[in-house]
Amino acid sequence: MAFSSGRHFLQIPGPTNVPDRVLRAIDRPTIDHRGPDFARLGKDVLAGLQRIFRTRQPVIIYPASGTGAWEAALSNTLSPGDRVLMFETGHFAALWQEMAQRLGLAVDFVPGDWRHGVDPAAVEEKLRADGRHQIRAICVVHNETSTGVTSRIPEIRAAIDRAGHPALFLVDTISSLASIDYRHDDWKVDVTVAGSQKGLMLPPGLSFNAVSQKALEASRSAGSKRSYWDWAPMLRANESGFFPYTPATNLLYGLREAIAMLEEEGLENVFRRHARHGEATRQAVRAWGLEVNCADEREHSGSLTAIRMPAGHDADQLRALILERFDMSLGQGLGKLKGKIFRIGHLGAFNDLTLCGTLAGVEMGLALAGVAHQAGGVTSAMQHLASTSAAAKK
Ligand SMILES: Cc1ncc(COP(=O)(O)O)c(C=O)c1O
């Protein structure tokens, strides 16, 4: 391929663009992971993560992608044969469900249309029907990266409480942590699963479990076989800032810097920024006359927007054309949505002009690909950004 001048536009919904400050932080000599400097780094990032997850409970860091943290959450808390309740919100919920099956769990997988989040009323109904409390865990993907739909975790928590059910609550925040409001303690989540490569603005390679006391209690009797993922040796080593095996030292330098950046901006501002960019993107989509995949106003994602392709057009051809002409990567439709949608990531290190550039690439691509639409999406987004820019800077 010919050389492309300027930065590639990586507008997939993760991995996200890694800011220069984080890259510079990673670009340092690796240190002895059993020495005193490491202990300081370990303690800093473990404490910082508690603030990001909004928890006083332990957060565990794995040198693994998010899928590893999914497995850790299930294998530390459950035993083969345990019943778990999961919801088909999209591709990632389906993959987590497949993993649960492979680990020998008995999954009740509630079907979904990939345009809605988890219905709190359906959670309550399922739990009320389980009078003998056989369901051991409820697993929910907070932000379905494959559909651009965000489930309402506080309402789901309230539904569990109304049903008076003791099941563990496991939540995947891989594409919502540090992008969409999330509170591990206030929402009484037992295991929160997350990853480094999205809102945390790091390269791929780290993943996390935030763990409640109830989950820790469950882990003492959980019968699933586990070794690498076992929380117990990790928590023992973490007490003094160390890890039971070689940590991803340089990614932890980056994590310390990313936490500092998020706190300099302020988490509430980070959430508002993402929501505002989501709204501006939807205004562009509406002006184009296209359809947002998310079908419920309460569930629009601040991390990404999934756009449905008009009939007769292949979203992957549009993405290929935009990549070739404008050096921009957009997210593809996954699983059932392959070719039917494309996804614009607006999470992580991102600002108003990055969004304008992204939407301009899409609008030019739609015209070149001959997709019927009205021009003016970028203008609509710009108007929204301009009219809300003063408030966004407060
Ligand atoms: C919501 C969600 N869950 C799980 C995963 C899987 O994580 P990983 O690819 O880091 O293993 C992803 C990846 O994009 C995701 O978006």
Short mmCIF file of C-alpha atoms and ligand atoms in Angstrom, two decimals:
data_model
loop_
_atom_site.label_atom_id
_atom_site.label_comp_id
_atom_site.label_asym_id
_atom_site.label_seq_id
_atom_site.Cartn_x
_atom_site.Cartn_y
_atom_site.Cartn_z
CA MET A 1 0.00 0.00 0.00
CA ALA A 2 1.17 3.54 -0.77
CA PHE A 3 2.32 5.68 2.14
CA SER A 4 -0.50 7.69 3.73
CA SER A 5 0.45 11.02 5.21
CA GLY A 6 -1.13 12.16 8.48
CA ARG A 7 -2.55 10.03 11.27
CA HIS A 8 -4.74 7.09 10.44
CA PHE A 9 -8.29 7.66 11.75
CA LEU A 10 -8.91 4.67 14.02
CA GLN A 11 -12.63 5.12 14.66
CA ILE A 12 -13.54 1.56 15.51
CA PRO A 13 -15.12 1.15 18.97
CA GLY A 14 -11.86 -0.15 20.40
CA PRO A 15 -8.99 -0.55 20.42
CA THR A 16 -9.04 3.24 20.53
CA ASN A 17 -6.43 5.85 19.72
CA VAL A 18 -3.67 5.82 22.33
CA PRO A 19 -2.81 9.40 23.32
CA ASP A 20 0.78 10.61 23.15
CA ARG A 21 0.98 10.99 26.93
CA VAL A 22 0.18 7.32 27.36
CA LEU A 23 2.58 6.26 24.58
CA ARG A 24 5.38 8.30 26.20
CA ALA A 25 4.63 6.74 29.59
CA ILE A 26 4.88 3.23 28.16
CA ASP A 27 8.14 4.07 26.35
CA ARG A 28 10.42 3.60 29.36
CA PRO A 29 12.76 0.83 30.46
CA THR A 30 11.06 -2.17 32.02
CA ILE A 31 11.86 -2.47 35.74
CA ASP A 32 12.29 -5.41 38.11
CA HIS A 33 8.76 -6.53 38.86
CA ARG A 34 9.91 -7.76 42.29
CA GLY A 35 11.68 -4.54 43.27
CA PRO A 36 10.57 -1.51 45.33
CA ASP A 37 9.86 0.76 42.35
CA PHE A 38 7.41 -1.79 41.01
CA ALA A 39 5.59 -2.01 44.35
CA ARG A 40 4.91 1.73 44.14
CA LEU A 41 3.63 1.40 40.57
CA GLY A 42 1.47 -1.58 41.52
CA LYS A 43 -0.08 0.20 44.49
CA ASP A 44 -0.69 3.36 42.45
CA VAL A 45 -2.56 1.61 39.66
CA LEU A 46 -4.54 -0.67 41.96
CA ALA A 47 -5.73 2.34 44.01
CA GLY A 48 -6.37 4.41 40.87
CA LEU A 49 -8.49 1.66 39.35
CA GLN A 50 -10.68 1.58 42.44
CA ARG A 51 -11.51 5.23 41.79
CA ILE A 52 -12.28 4.54 38.12
CA PHE A 53 -14.52 1.55 38.93
CA ARG A 54 -15.97 3.59 41.83
CA THR A 55 -15.32 0.88 44.33
CA ARG A 56 -13.60 0.32 47.65
CA GLN A 57 -13.33 -3.38 46.80
CA PRO A 58 -10.30 -4.98 45.16
CA VAL A 59 -9.68 -4.67 41.44
CA ILE A 60 -7.63 -7.39 39.79
CA ILE A 61 -5.42 -6.74 36.74
CA TYR A 62 -4.73 -9.54 34.28
CA PRO A 63 -2.19 -9.42 31.46
CA ALA A 64 -4.93 -10.59 29.09
CA SER A 65 -7.58 -9.33 26.71
CA GLY A 66 -11.13 -8.82 27.96
CA THR A 67 -12.08 -12.40 27.17
CA GLY A 68 -9.67 -13.55 29.89
CA ALA A 69 -11.41 -11.36 32.44
CA TRP A 70 -14.77 -12.87 31.38
CA GLU A 71 -13.35 -16.33 32.14
CA ALA A 72 -11.92 -15.14 35.45
CA ALA A 73 -15.31 -13.74 36.51
CA LEU A 74 -17.12 -16.99 35.75
CA SER A 75 -14.52 -19.46 36.96
CA ASN A 76 -13.87 -17.73 40.29
CA THR A 77 -17.51 -17.49 41.32
CA LEU A 78 -19.32 -20.51 39.86
CA SER A 79 -19.22 -24.30 39.68
CA PRO A 80 -19.96 -26.52 36.68
CA GLY A 81 -23.70 -27.15 36.50
CA ASP A 82 -24.60 -23.81 38.12
CA ARG A 83 -27.49 -21.98 36.48
CA VAL A 84 -26.74 -18.54 35.06
CA LEU A 85 -29.05 -16.02 33.42
CA MET A 86 -27.74 -14.23 30.33
CA PHE A 87 -29.34 -11.97 27.71
CA GLU A 88 -28.78 -11.93 23.97
CA THR A 89 -28.10 -8.23 23.54
CA GLY A 90 -25.61 -8.80 20.70
CA HIS A 91 -22.41 -10.47 19.59
CA PHE A 92 -20.46 -10.05 22.83
CA ALA A 93 -23.29 -11.32 25.02
CA ALA A 94 -23.49 -14.34 22.68
CA LEU A 95 -19.74 -14.98 23.00
CA TRP A 96 -19.83 -14.72 26.80
CA GLN A 97 -22.73 -17.16 26.78
CA GLU A 98 -20.75 -19.61 24.62
CA MET A 99 -17.87 -19.39 27.06
CA ALA A 100 -20.22 -20.11 29.97
CA GLN A 101 -21.51 -23.19 28.15
CA ARG A 102 -17.96 -24.40 27.53
CA LEU A 103 -17.17 -23.98 31.23
CA GLY A 104 -20.07 -26.34 31.99
CA LEU A 105 -22.54 -23.77 33.29
CA ALA A 106 -26.27 -24.21 32.62
CA VAL A 107 -27.15 -21.02 30.75
CA ASP A 108 -30.63 -19.62 30.42
CA PHE A 109 -30.03 -17.33 27.40
CA VAL A 110 -32.92 -14.91 26.92
CA PRO A 111 -33.27 -14.10 23.18
CA GLY A 112 -33.00 -10.52 21.96
CA ASP A 113 -33.21 -8.52 18.72
CA TRP A 114 -29.74 -6.86 18.89
CA ARG A 115 -31.43 -3.42 19.04
CA HIS A 116 -32.36 -3.30 22.71
CA GLY A 117 -30.56 -3.69 26.01
CA VAL A 118 -31.51 -6.02 28.83
CA ASP A 119 -35.12 -5.45 29.90
CA PRO A 120 -35.20 -4.98 33.69
CA ALA A 121 -38.78 -6.32 33.77
CA ALA A 122 -37.61 -9.56 32.10
CA VAL A 123 -34.88 -9.91 34.73
CA GLU A 124 -37.42 -9.50 37.51
CA GLU A 125 -39.80 -11.99 35.91
CA LYS A 126 -37.08 -14.63 35.46
CA LEU A 127 -35.89 -14.23 39.04
CA ARG A 128 -39.39 -14.31 40.54
CA ALA A 129 -40.01 -17.55 38.63
CA ASP A 130 -36.93 -19.04 40.32
CA GLY A 131 -38.47 -19.45 43.76
CA ARG A 132 -35.81 -21.97 44.83
CA HIS A 133 -32.99 -19.56 43.99
CA GLN A 134 -31.19 -21.92 41.66
CA ILE A 135 -29.91 -19.13 39.43
CA ARG A 136 -26.43 -18.38 40.76
CA ALA A 137 -25.50 -15.43 38.56
CA ILE A 138 -26.95 -12.84 36.20
CA CYS A 139 -24.52 -11.72 33.49
CA VAL A 140 -25.09 -8.50 31.59
CA VAL A 141 -23.01 -6.67 28.98
CA HIS A 142 -23.33 -3.00 29.99
CA ASN A 143 -22.47 -1.52 26.59
CA GLU A 144 -22.98 -3.90 23.65
CA THR A 145 -20.13 -2.86 21.39
CA SER A 146 -21.68 -4.81 18.52
CA THR A 147 -24.97 -2.87 18.56
CA GLY A 148 -24.35 0.50 20.21
CA VAL A 149 -26.89 -0.21 22.94
CA THR A 150 -26.27 0.45 26.64
CA SER A 151 -28.22 -1.58 29.19
CA ARG A 152 -29.57 0.24 32.24
CA ILE A 153 -27.56 -1.34 35.03
CA PRO A 154 -29.14 0.58 37.97
CA GLU A 155 -32.62 -0.46 36.80
CA ILE A 156 -31.50 -4.07 36.43
CA ARG A 157 -30.03 -3.92 39.94
CA ALA A 158 -33.35 -2.58 41.23
CA ALA A 159 -35.18 -5.43 39.47
CA ILE A 160 -32.91 -8.00 41.17
CA ASP A 161 -33.55 -6.34 44.53
CA ARG A 162 -37.33 -6.22 43.97
CA ALA A 163 -37.31 -9.94 43.24
CA GLY A 164 -35.34 -10.46 46.47
CA HIS A 165 -33.02 -12.83 44.63
CA PRO A 166 -29.51 -13.61 45.95
CA ALA A 167 -27.82 -14.29 42.57
CA LEU A 168 -24.46 -12.71 41.85
CA PHE A 169 -24.52 -9.78 39.41
CA LEU A 170 -21.71 -9.91 36.80
CA VAL A 171 -21.33 -6.97 34.41
CA ASP A 172 -19.11 -6.56 31.33
CA THR A 173 -17.98 -2.91 31.08
CA ILE A 174 -15.32 -3.52 28.43
CA SER A 175 -16.62 -0.71 26.23
CA SER A 176 -18.20 1.46 28.93
CA LEU A 177 -15.66 1.87 31.72
CA ALA A 178 -14.27 5.42 31.68
CA SER A 179 -16.76 6.36 28.94
CA ILE A 180 -20.26 5.83 30.34
CA ASP A 181 -21.30 6.41 33.97
CA TYR A 182 -20.58 3.25 35.96
CA ARG A 183 -20.55 2.56 39.72
CA HIS A 184 -19.45 -0.86 40.93
CA ASP A 185 -20.30 -0.29 44.61
CA ASP A 186 -23.45 1.87 44.36
CA TRP A 187 -25.01 -0.54 41.87
CA LYS A 188 -23.99 -3.55 43.97
CA VAL A 189 -22.26 -5.33 41.13
CA ASP A 190 -20.38 -8.46 42.23
CA VAL A 191 -17.87 -8.75 39.41
CA THR A 192 -17.19 -5.97 36.92
CA VAL A 193 -15.22 -7.06 33.87
CA ALA A 194 -13.26 -4.46 31.88
CA GLY A 195 -10.41 -4.07 29.42
CA SER A 196 -7.62 -1.61 28.70
CA GLN A 197 -8.15 -0.84 25.03
CA LYS A 198 -11.28 1.34 25.01
CA GLY A 199 -12.20 4.11 27.46
CA LEU A 200 -8.92 3.65 29.31
CA MET A 201 -7.05 4.72 26.14
CA LEU A 202 -4.39 2.01 26.45
CA PRO A 203 -3.25 -0.55 23.92
CA PRO A 204 -4.94 -3.96 24.19
CA GLY A 205 -3.43 -6.37 26.70
CA LEU A 206 -4.84 -5.66 30.17
CA SER A 207 -8.17 -6.69 31.61
CA PHE A 208 -9.81 -6.34 34.99
CA ASN A 209 -12.16 -7.84 37.56
CA ALA A 210 -13.56 -5.58 40.26
CA VAL A 211 -14.74 -7.96 42.96
CA SER A 212 -17.36 -7.52 45.72
CA GLN A 213 -17.14 -9.17 49.15
CA LYS A 214 -20.05 -11.39 48.12
CA ALA A 215 -18.12 -12.52 45.02
CA LEU A 216 -15.03 -13.17 47.14
CA GLU A 217 -17.13 -15.26 49.48
CA ALA A 218 -18.50 -17.21 46.49
CA SER A 219 -14.96 -17.77 45.20
CA ARG A 220 -14.07 -19.71 48.36
CA SER A 221 -16.49 -22.49 47.49
CA ALA A 222 -16.74 -22.12 43.68
CA GLY A 223 -15.83 -25.46 42.11
CA SER A 224 -14.72 -24.39 38.62
CA LYS A 225 -11.14 -25.39 37.92
CA ARG A 226 -8.87 -22.38 37.63
CA SER A 227 -5.22 -21.59 38.06
CA TYR A 228 -3.96 -18.59 36.08
CA TRP A 229 -7.25 -16.75 36.71
CA ASP A 230 -7.48 -17.56 40.42
CA TRP A 231 -8.18 -14.43 42.47
CA ALA A 232 -6.66 -15.74 45.72
CA PRO A 233 -2.92 -15.66 44.86
CA MET A 234 -3.42 -12.40 42.96
CA LEU A 235 -5.04 -10.68 45.94
CA ARG A 236 -2.32 -11.94 48.29
CA ALA A 237 0.45 -10.58 46.06
CA ASN A 238 -1.42 -7.32 45.35
CA GLU A 239 -1.46 -6.46 49.06
CA SER A 240 2.17 -5.42 48.75
CA GLY A 241 1.80 -4.06 45.19
CA PHE A 242 3.12 -7.20 43.46
CA PHE A 243 1.74 -9.86 41.14
CA PRO A 244 1.96 -13.68 41.36
CA TYR A 245 3.40 -13.82 37.83
CA THR A 246 5.14 -11.41 35.48
CA PRO A 247 2.90 -8.37 35.06
CA ALA A 248 2.64 -6.28 31.87
CA THR A 249 4.94 -3.68 33.42
CA ASN A 250 5.00 -1.16 30.57
CA LEU A 251 1.23 -1.26 30.12
CA LEU A 252 0.98 -0.46 33.82
CA TYR A 253 3.06 2.70 33.27
CA GLY A 254 0.51 3.59 30.61
CA LEU A 255 -2.37 2.76 32.94
CA ARG A 256 -0.99 5.09 35.62
CA GLU A 257 -0.82 7.90 33.06
CA ALA A 258 -4.30 7.17 31.66
CA ILE A 259 -5.82 7.27 35.15
CA ALA A 260 -4.09 10.62 35.76
CA MET A 261 -5.53 11.98 32.49
CA LEU A 262 -9.05 10.79 33.31
CA GLU A 263 -8.84 12.37 36.75
CA GLU A 264 -7.47 15.65 35.38
CA GLU A 265 -10.48 15.84 33.08
CA GLY A 266 -12.81 14.57 35.82
CA LEU A 267 -14.81 11.38 35.39
CA GLU A 268 -18.13 13.25 35.21
CA ASN A 269 -16.75 15.39 32.39
CA VAL A 270 -15.48 12.26 30.64
CA PHE A 271 -19.00 10.78 30.73
CA ARG A 272 -20.56 14.04 29.53
CA ARG A 273 -18.05 14.28 26.68
CA HIS A 274 -18.91 10.79 25.46
CA ALA A 275 -22.67 11.38 25.72
CA ARG A 276 -22.37 14.67 23.82
CA HIS A 277 -20.38 13.07 21.01
CA GLY A 278 -22.95 10.29 20.83
CA GLU A 279 -25.75 12.87 20.49
CA ALA A 280 -23.87 14.83 17.80
CA THR A 281 -23.28 11.61 15.86
CA ARG A 282 -26.96 10.68 16.02
CA GLN A 283 -27.88 14.14 14.72
CA ALA A 284 -25.62 13.50 11.74
CA VAL A 285 -27.19 10.09 11.13
CA ARG A 286 -30.70 11.54 11.26
CA ALA A 287 -29.74 14.34 8.86
CA TRP A 288 -28.37 11.75 6.44
CA GLY A 289 -31.76 10.03 6.64
CA LEU A 290 -30.17 6.83 7.94
CA GLU A 291 -31.18 4.80 10.96
CA VAL A 292 -29.37 4.32 14.26
CA ASN A 293 -29.37 0.64 15.29
CA CYS A 294 -30.30 1.32 18.93
CA ALA A 295 -34.11 1.30 19.08
CA ASP A 296 -34.66 2.75 22.57
CA GLU A 297 -33.99 6.41 23.37
CA ARG A 298 -32.92 5.46 26.91
CA GLU A 299 -30.23 3.09 25.68
CA HIS A 300 -28.12 5.11 23.22
CA SER A 301 -24.42 4.47 23.72
CA GLY A 302 -21.94 7.23 24.46
CA SER A 303 -19.09 4.99 23.27
CA LEU A 304 -20.19 4.23 19.75
CA THR A 305 -23.00 4.61 17.26
CA ALA A 306 -24.07 1.69 15.07
CA ILE A 307 -25.73 2.76 11.81
CA ARG A 308 -27.99 0.51 9.78
CA MET A 309 -27.25 0.32 6.06
CA PRO A 310 -30.17 0.97 3.69
CA ALA A 311 -31.38 -2.22 1.97
CA GLY A 312 -29.32 -3.24 -1.04
CA HIS A 313 -26.05 -1.82 0.32
CA ASP A 314 -23.23 -3.68 2.02
CA ALA A 315 -21.75 -1.87 5.02
CA ASP A 316 -18.42 -3.64 4.54
CA GLN A 317 -18.05 -2.24 1.03
CA LEU A 318 -18.66 1.26 2.37
CA ARG A 319 -16.07 0.72 5.10
CA ALA A 320 -13.54 -0.61 2.59
CA LEU A 321 -14.04 2.42 0.37
CA ILE A 322 -13.65 4.85 3.30
CA LEU A 323 -10.47 3.07 4.39
CA GLU A 324 -9.02 3.19 0.90
CA ARG A 325 -9.91 6.81 0.13
CA PHE A 326 -9.66 8.49 3.54
CA ASP A 327 -7.49 6.20 5.65
CA MET A 328 -10.20 5.74 8.28
CA SER A 329 -11.17 2.46 9.96
CA LEU A 330 -14.80 2.08 11.03
CA GLY A 331 -16.22 -0.82 13.02
CA GLN A 332 -17.73 -3.68 11.06
CA GLY A 333 -21.03 -5.40 11.73
CA LEU A 334 -20.39 -8.49 13.86
CA GLY A 335 -22.20 -11.82 13.87
CA LYS A 336 -25.81 -11.44 12.75
CA LEU A 337 -25.20 -7.81 11.79
CA LYS A 338 -22.33 -8.49 9.38
CA GLY A 339 -22.67 -6.23 6.34
CA LYS A 340 -25.86 -4.69 7.75
CA ILE A 341 -24.38 -2.00 9.98
CA PHE A 342 -21.20 -0.01 10.43
CA ARG A 343 -20.06 1.37 13.74
CA ILE A 344 -18.47 4.72 14.57
CA GLY A 345 -16.36 4.63 17.72
CA HIS A 346 -16.36 7.94 19.61
CA LEU A 347 -14.74 6.78 22.82
CA GLY A 348 -11.42 7.21 24.53
CA ALA A 349 -9.04 10.01 23.54
CA PHE A 350 -11.43 11.95 21.33
CA ASN A 351 -12.63 15.52 20.80
CA ASP A 352 -15.01 17.65 18.75
CA LEU A 353 -12.76 18.00 15.73
CA THR A 354 -11.96 14.28 15.71
CA LEU A 355 -15.71 13.73 15.46
CA CYS A 356 -16.06 16.29 12.65
CA GLY A 357 -13.28 14.58 10.69
CA THR A 358 -14.80 11.17 11.29
CA LEU A 359 -18.27 12.21 10.18
CA ALA A 360 -16.84 14.02 7.14
CA GLY A 361 -15.16 10.76 6.10
CA VAL A 362 -18.46 8.92 6.47
CA GLU A 363 -20.45 11.55 4.56
CA MET A 364 -17.97 11.57 1.67
CA GLY A 365 -17.94 7.77 1.70
CA LEU A 366 -21.75 7.55 1.51
CA ALA A 367 -21.75 9.82 -1.54
CA LEU A 368 -18.93 7.92 -3.28
CA ALA A 369 -20.54 4.55 -2.57
CA GLY A 370 -23.84 5.74 -4.05
CA VAL A 371 -25.76 5.16 -0.82
CA ALA A 372 -28.99 7.18 -0.92
CA HIS A 373 -28.78 9.85 1.77
CA GLN A 374 -29.15 13.58 2.27
CA ALA A 375 -26.03 15.71 2.61
CA GLY A 376 -25.71 17.82 5.73
CA GLY A 377 -25.01 15.29 8.47
CA VAL A 378 -21.67 16.84 9.29
CA THR A 379 -23.27 20.30 9.39
CA SER A 380 -25.92 19.08 11.83
CA ALA A 381 -23.28 17.55 14.08
CA MET A 382 -21.21 20.74 13.90
CA GLN A 383 -24.22 22.83 14.90
CA HIS A 384 -24.81 20.60 17.91
CA LEU A 385 -21.14 20.70 18.89
CA ALA A 386 -20.90 24.47 18.49
CA SER A 387 -24.08 25.19 20.42
CA THR A 388 -23.02 22.98 23.33
CA SER A 389 -19.30 23.83 23.26
CA ALA A 390 -19.35 26.52 25.95
CA ALA A 391 -21.15 24.26 28.45
CA ALA A 392 -18.80 21.38 27.57
CA LYS A 393 -15.78 23.46 28.61
CA LYS A 394 -17.13 24.31 32.09
C1 LIG B 1 -18.42 -5.62 25.29
C2 LIG B 1 -17.25 -6.48 24.98
N1 LIG B 1 -17.07 -7.62 25.68
C3 LIG B 1 -16.03 -8.43 25.43
C4 LIG B 1 -15.11 -8.16 24.47
C5 LIG B 1 -13.97 -9.09 24.23
O1 LIG B 1 -12.79 -8.48 24.66
P1 LIG B 1 -11.36 -8.86 24.04
O2 LIG B 1 -11.50 -8.78 22.56
O3 LIG B 1 -10.46 -7.79 24.63
O4 LIG B 1 -11.01 -10.22 24.53
C6 LIG B 1 -15.24 -6.99 23.71
C7 LIG B 1 -14.27 -6.66 22.65
O5 LIG B 1 -14.44 -5.76 21.89
C8 LIG B 1 -16.34 -6.13 23.98
O6 LIG B 1 -16.52 -5.00 23.28
#
